[in-house]
Coordinates of C-alpha atoms and ligand atoms in Angstrom, one line a residue:
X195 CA -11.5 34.4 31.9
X196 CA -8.4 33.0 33.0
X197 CA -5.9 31.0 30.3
X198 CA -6.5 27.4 30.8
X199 CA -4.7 24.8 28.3
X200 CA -7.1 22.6 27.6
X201 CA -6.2 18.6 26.5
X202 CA -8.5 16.9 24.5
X203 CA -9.0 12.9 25.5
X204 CA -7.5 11.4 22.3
X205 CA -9.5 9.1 20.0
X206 CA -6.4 7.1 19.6
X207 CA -4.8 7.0 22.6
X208 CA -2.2 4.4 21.6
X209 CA -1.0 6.3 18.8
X210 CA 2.6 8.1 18.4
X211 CA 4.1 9.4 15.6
X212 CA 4.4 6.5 12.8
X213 CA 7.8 4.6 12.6
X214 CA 8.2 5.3 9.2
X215 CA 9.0 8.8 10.6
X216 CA 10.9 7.8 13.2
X217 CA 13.2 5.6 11.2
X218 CA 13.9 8.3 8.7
X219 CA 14.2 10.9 11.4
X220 CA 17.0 8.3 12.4
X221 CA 18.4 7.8 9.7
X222 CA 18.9 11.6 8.7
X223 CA 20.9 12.1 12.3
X224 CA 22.9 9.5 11.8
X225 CA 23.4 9.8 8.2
X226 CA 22.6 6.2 7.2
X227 CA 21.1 4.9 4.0
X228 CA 17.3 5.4 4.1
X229 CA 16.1 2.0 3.3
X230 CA 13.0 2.1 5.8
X231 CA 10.4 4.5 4.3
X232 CA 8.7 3.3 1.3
X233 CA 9.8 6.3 -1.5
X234 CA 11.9 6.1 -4.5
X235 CA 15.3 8.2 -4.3
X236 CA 14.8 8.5 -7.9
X237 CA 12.3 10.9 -10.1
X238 CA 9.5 10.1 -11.9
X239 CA 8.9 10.6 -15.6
X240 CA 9.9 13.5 -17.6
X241 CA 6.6 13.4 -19.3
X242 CA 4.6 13.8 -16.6
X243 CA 6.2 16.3 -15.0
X244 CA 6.3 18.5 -18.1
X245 CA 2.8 17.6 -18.7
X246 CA 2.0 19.0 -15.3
X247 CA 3.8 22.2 -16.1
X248 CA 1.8 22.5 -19.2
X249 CA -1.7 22.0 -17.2
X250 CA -0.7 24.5 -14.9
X251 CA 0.4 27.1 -17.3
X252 CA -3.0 26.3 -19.1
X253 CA -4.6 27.5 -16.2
X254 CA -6.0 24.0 -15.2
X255 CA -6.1 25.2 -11.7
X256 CA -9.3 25.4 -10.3
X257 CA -11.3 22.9 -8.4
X258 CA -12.0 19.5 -10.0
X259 CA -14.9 17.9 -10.0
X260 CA -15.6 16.1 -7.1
X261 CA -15.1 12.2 -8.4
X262 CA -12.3 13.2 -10.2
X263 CA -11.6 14.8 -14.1
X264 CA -13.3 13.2 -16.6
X265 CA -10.0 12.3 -18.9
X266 CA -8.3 10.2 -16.0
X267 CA -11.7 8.5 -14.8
X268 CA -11.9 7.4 -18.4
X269 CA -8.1 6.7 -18.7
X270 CA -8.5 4.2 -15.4
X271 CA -11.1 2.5 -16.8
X272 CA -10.1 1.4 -19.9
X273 CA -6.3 0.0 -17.9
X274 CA -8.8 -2.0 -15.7
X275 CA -10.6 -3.2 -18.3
X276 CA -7.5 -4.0 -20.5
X277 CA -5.8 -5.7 -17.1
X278 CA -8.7 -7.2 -15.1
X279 CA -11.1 -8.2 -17.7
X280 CA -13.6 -6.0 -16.4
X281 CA -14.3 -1.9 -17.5
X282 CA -15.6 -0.3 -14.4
X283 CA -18.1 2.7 -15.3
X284 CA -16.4 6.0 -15.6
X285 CA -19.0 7.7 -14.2
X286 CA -20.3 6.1 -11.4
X287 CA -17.5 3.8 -10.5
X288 CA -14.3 5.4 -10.1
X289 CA -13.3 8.3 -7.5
X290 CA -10.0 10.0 -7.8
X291 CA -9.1 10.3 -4.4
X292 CA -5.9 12.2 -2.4
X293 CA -3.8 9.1 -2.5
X294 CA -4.8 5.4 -1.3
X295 CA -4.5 6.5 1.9
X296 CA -7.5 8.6 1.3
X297 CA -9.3 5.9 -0.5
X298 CA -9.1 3.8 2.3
X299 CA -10.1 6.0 5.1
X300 CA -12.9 7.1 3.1
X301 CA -14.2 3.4 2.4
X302 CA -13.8 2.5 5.9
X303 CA -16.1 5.5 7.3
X304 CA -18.3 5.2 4.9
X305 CA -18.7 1.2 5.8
X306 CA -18.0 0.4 9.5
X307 CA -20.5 1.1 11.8
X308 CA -19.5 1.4 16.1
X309 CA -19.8 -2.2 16.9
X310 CA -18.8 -2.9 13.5
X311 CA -16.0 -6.1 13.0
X312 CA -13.3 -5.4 10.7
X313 CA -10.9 -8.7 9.9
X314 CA -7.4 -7.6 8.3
X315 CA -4.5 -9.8 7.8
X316 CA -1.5 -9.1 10.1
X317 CA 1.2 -8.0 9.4
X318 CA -1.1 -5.1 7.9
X319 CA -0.6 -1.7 6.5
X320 CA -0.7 0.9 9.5
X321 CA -3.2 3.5 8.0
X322 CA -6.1 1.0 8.3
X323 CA -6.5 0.3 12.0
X324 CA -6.9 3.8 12.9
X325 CA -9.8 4.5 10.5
X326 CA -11.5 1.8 12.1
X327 CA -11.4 2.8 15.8
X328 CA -12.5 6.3 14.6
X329 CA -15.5 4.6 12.9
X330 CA -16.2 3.2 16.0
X331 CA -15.4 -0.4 14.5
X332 CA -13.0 -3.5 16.0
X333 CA -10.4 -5.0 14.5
X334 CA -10.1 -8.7 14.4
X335 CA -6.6 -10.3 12.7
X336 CA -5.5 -13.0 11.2
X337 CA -2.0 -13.7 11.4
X338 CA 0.2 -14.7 8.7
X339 CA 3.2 -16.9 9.7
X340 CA 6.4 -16.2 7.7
X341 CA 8.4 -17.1 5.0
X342 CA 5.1 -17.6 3.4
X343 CA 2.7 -15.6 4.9
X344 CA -0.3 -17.5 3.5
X345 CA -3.8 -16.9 4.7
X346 CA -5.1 -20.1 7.2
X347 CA -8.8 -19.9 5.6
X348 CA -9.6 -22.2 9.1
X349 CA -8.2 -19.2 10.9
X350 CA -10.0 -16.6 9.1
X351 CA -13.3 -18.7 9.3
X352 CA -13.2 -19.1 13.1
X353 CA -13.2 -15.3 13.2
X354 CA -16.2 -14.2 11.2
X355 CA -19.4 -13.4 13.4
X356 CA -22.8 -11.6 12.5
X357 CA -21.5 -8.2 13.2
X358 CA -18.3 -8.2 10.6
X359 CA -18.8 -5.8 8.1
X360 CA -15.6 -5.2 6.3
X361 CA -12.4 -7.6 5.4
X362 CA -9.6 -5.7 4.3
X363 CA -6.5 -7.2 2.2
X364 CA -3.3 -5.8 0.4
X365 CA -2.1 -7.9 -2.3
X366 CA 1.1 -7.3 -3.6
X367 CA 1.9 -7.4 0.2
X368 CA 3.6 -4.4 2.2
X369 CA 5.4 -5.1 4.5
X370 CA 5.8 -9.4 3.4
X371 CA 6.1 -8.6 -0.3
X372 CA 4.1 -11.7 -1.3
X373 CA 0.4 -11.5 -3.3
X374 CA -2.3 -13.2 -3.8
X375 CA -3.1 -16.0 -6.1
X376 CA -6.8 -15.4 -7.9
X377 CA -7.4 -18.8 -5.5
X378 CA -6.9 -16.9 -1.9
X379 CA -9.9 -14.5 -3.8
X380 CA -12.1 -17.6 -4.4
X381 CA -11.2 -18.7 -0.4
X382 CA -12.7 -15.4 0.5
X383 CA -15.4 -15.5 -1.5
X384 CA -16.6 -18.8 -0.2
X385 CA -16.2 -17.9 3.4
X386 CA -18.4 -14.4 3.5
X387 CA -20.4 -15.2 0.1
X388 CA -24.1 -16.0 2.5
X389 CA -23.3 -12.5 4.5
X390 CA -23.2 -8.7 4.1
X391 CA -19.6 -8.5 4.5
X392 CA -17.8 -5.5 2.1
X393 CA -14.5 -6.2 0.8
X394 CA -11.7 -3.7 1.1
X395 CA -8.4 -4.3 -1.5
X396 CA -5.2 -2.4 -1.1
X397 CA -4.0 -3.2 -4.5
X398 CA -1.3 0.1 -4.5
X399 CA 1.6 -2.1 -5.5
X400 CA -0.5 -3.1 -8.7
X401 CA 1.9 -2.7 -11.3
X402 CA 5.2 -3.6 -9.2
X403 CA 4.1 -7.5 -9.1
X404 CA 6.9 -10.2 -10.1
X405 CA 4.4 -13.5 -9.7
X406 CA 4.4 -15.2 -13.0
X407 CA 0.9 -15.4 -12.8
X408 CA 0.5 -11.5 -13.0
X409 CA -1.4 -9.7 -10.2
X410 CA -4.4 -10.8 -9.2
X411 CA -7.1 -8.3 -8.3
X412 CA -10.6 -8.1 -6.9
X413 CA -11.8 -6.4 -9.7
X414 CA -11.0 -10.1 -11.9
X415 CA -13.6 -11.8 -9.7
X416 CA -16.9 -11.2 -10.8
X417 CA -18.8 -12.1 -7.5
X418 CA -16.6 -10.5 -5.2
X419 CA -16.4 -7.2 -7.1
X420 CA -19.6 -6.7 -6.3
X421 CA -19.0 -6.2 -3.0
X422 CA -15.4 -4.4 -3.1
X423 CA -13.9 -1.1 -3.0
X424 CA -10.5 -1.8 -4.9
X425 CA -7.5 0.9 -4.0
X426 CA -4.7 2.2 -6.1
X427 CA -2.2 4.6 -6.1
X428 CA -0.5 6.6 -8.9
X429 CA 2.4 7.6 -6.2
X430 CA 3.8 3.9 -6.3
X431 CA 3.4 3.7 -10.2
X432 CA 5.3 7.2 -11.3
X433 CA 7.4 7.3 -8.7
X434 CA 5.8 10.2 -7.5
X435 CA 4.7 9.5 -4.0
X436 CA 4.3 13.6 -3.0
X437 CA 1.6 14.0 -5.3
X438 CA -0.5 11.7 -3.5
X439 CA -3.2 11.0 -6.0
X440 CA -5.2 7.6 -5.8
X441 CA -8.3 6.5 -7.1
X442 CA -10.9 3.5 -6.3
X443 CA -13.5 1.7 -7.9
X444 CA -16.5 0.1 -6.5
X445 CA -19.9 -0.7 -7.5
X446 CA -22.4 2.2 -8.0
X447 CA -23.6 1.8 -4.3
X448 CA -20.7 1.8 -2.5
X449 CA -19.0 4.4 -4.8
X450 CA -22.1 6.6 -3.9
X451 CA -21.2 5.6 -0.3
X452 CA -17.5 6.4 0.4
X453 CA -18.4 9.7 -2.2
X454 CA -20.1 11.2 1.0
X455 CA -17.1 10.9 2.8
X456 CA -14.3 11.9 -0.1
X457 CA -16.8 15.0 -0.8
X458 CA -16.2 16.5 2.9
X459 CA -12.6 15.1 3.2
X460 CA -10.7 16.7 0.4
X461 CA -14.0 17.4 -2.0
X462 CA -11.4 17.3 -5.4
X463 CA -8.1 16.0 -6.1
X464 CA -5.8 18.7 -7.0
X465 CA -6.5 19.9 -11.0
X466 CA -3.2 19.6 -13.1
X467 CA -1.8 16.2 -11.4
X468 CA -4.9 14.8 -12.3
X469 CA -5.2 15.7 -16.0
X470 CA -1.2 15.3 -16.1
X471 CA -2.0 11.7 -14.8
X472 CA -4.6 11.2 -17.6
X473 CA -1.9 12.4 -20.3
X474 CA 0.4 9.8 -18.7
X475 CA -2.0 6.6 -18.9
X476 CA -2.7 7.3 -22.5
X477 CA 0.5 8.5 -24.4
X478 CA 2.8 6.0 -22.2
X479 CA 1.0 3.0 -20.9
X480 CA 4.0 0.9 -21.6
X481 CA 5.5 2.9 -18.0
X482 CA 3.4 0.8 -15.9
X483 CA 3.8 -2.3 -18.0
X484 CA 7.4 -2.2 -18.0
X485 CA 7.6 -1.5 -14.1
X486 CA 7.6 -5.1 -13.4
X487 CA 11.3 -5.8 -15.2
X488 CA 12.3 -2.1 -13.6
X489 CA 11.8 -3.1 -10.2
X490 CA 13.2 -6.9 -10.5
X491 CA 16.4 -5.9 -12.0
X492 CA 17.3 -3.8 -8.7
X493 CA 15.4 -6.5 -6.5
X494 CA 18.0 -9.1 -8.1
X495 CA 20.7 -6.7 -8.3
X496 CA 20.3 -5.9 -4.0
X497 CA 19.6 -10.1 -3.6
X498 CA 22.7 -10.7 -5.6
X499 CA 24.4 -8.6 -3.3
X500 CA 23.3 -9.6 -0.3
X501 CA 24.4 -12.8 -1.0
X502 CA 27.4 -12.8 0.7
X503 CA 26.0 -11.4 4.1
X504 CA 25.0 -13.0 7.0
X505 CA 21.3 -12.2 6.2
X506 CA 18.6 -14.3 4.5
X507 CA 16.4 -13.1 2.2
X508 CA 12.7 -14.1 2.4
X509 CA 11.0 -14.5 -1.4
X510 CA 9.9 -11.2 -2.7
X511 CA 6.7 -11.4 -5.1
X512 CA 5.8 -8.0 -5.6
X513 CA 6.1 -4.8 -4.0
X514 CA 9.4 -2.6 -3.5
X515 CA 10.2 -3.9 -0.2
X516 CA 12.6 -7.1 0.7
X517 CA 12.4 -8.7 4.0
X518 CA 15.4 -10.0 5.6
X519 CA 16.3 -12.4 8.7
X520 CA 18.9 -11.4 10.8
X521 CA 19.2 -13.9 13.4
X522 CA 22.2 -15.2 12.6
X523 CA 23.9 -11.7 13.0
X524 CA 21.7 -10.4 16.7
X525 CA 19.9 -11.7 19.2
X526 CA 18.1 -7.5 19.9
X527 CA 14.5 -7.9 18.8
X528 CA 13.8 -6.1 15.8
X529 CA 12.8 -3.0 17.3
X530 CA 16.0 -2.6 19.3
X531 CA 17.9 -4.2 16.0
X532 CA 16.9 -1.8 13.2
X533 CA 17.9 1.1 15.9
X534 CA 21.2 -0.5 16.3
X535 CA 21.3 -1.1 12.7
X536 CA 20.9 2.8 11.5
X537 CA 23.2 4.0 14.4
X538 CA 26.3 1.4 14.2
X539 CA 25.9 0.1 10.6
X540 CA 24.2 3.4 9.4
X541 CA 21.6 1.2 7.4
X542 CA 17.5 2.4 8.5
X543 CA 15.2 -0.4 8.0
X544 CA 11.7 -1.0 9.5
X545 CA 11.2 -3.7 12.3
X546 CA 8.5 -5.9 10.7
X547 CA 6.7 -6.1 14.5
X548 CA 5.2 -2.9 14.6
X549 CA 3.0 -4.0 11.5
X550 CA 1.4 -6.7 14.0
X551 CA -0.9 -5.6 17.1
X552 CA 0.1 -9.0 18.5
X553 CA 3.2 -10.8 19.1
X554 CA 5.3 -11.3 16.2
X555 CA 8.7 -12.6 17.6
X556 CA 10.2 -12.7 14.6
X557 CA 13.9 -11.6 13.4
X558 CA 12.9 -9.6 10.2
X559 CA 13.1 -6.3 9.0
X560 CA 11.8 -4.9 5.9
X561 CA 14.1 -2.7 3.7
X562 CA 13.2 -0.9 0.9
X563 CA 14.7 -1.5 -3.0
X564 CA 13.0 1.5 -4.6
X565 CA 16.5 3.5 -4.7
X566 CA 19.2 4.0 -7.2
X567 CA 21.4 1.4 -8.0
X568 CA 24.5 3.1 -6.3
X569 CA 22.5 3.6 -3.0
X570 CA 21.2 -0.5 -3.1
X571 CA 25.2 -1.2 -3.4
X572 CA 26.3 1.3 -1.0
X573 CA 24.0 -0.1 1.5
X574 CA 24.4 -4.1 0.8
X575 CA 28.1 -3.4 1.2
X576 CA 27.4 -1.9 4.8
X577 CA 25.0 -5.0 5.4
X578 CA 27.8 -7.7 4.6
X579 CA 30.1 -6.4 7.2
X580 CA 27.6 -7.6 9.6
Ligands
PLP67 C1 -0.1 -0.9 1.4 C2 -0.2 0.5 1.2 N1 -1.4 1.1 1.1 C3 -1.5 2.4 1.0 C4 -0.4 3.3 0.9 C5 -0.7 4.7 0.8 O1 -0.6 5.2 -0.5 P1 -0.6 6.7 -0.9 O2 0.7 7.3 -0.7 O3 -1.1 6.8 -2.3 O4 -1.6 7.4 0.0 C6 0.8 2.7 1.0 C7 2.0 3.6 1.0 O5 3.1 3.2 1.4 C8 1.0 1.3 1.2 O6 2.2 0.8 1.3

């Protein structure tokens, strides 16, 4: 048989490597500050990292079962029930999961059907388009206009139809760092409340929310809940994004659901991170409740800064991410801007377009505060020489 290379026809035909990479691929060969990909420069905490090397010595280091060990399925519920209000069954409601991004893709193969509608809110998190083409599903978007980024209920209404299955949201909001109010929930609930239409809540940036109203989750609204698979991730909230280790929680039925999926995806979250996780919730919840001042003081601190440059600085609610207007300082678009920006200025941000499959003709870019002090001013003081 002769030696033929053979080239699959891709499922996602459209799809390169993500810009996240890019940018920090960028960034390293031009030695700029990495302010485009969303990870701490910092460590996470001592305890958990030594409670880790304890699990591990203990010989914690087998498979875990599949939903996730019993000590951190009872740790997250009793956070969500002291948070939201509501305690979500340890047993039949919460999946550990390898990171959100697992989470998600399990809950959207597990839920979309081919000819399946999917509505998401543009500018939207990359990971979840993807899933849905692979499920055979089609993505419908609403657009949120900046600086506030508010959901057009009108909008959203005019885009529901029989066949849409699944609405996914993020609240607090990567890339436009604003959240929801518990209102926007009670929008959404009206508009699908007569229809079989799941609910899919990225609520990763749970704990890093500056509103003074706190964050508000799907998991506070009692109808909606019913119907949702609510996402987190404990790579945002220890600082620890490379142990990618999430969770969700859902109703019984839909756990059982995206289950199937997580069971032939990954099957078990790795062993010592999770019990090392469950040591962390317990002995130091005041970590997650303290995140909020943690991550304003160096939001203020690289706003303060930034003052004196020639950018403007759109409201930042929650999340570690700032967005920034630039057209007093470029006409480029803000592809061909945040290139410029890491090569001349040595500065890597992320273009806030590529988080939109429309047009978004907007001069923004998105740069990331979850660094040390020393690497916020370094990089404001390159940003006011623009
Ligand atoms: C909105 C959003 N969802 C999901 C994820 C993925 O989280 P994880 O690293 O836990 O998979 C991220 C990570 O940047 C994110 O910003």
């Amino acid at each position: 048989m002769s030696q033929t290379s053979l080239t699959p026809q891709s499922k996602l035909p459209a799809l390169g490597t993500t810009i996240f990479s890019q940018m920090s691929a960028l960034a390293q060969q031009h030695n700029a500050i990495n302010l485009s990909q969303g990870f701490p420069d910092f460590d996470g905490p001592d305890y958990l990292k030594a409670r880790l090397a304890h699990h591990v010595s203990a010989g914690a280091n087998q498979y875990a079962p599949m939903t996730g060990v019993q000590p951190l399925r009872e740790a997250i519920a009793a956070k969500t029930a002291a948070l939201y209000g509501h305690q979500p069954d340890s047993n039949s409601e919460i999946t550990v999961t390898a990171g959100a991004t697992e989470a998600l893709f399990a809950a959207i193969t597990a839920l979309v059907r081919p000819g399946d509608e999917v509505i998401c809110f543009d500018p939207s998190y990359d990971s979840y388009a993807p899933a849905v083409t692979l499920a055979g599903g089609i993505m419908r978007r609403v657009t949120l206009q900046p600086p506030g980024f508010h959901v057009d209920w009108s909008a959203f209404a005019a885009l529901l139809s029989p066949r849409t299955r699944l609405v996914i949201l993020n609240t607090p909001h990567n890339p436009s760092a604003t959240v929801w109010q518990k209102s926007d929930f009670e929008s959404l609930w009206q508009a699908i409340r007569g229809q079989e239409i799941y609910v899919l809540s990225d609520e990763v940036y749970e704990h890093i929310c500056f509103a003074e109203a706190g964050h508000a989750s799907v998991l506070a609204h009692a109808p909606l809940r019913e119907r949702a698979i609510a996402v987190s991730s404990f790579g945002k909230t220890y600082h620890m994004t490379g142990w990618k280790v999430g969770y969700c929680i859902a109703p019984p039925a839909l756990s059982a659901e995206v289950r199937k999926v997580h069971q032939y995806l990954t099957f078990a979250v790795n062993t010592p991170a999770q019990l090392a996780l469950a040591d962390m919730l317990n002995a130091e919840p005041e970590h997650y409740r303290e995140l909020p001042q943690f991550y304003r003081a160096r939001r203020d601190r690289f706003i303060q800064a930034l003052e004196k440059s020639r950018l403007k600085v759109l409201p930042c609610e929650g999340t570690y991410f700032l967005l920034a207007d630039y057209s007093a300082v470029s006409d480029l678009d803000d592809v061909a801007f945040c290139h410029w920006l890491t090569k001349e200025v040595g500065v890597a941000a992320i273009p806030l377009s590529v988080f939109c499959a429309g047009p978004f003709p907007y001069k923004l870019i998105r740069l990331c505060f979850a660094k040390q002090e020393a690497t916020l001013d370094a990089a404001a003081e390159r940003l006011c020489q623009l």
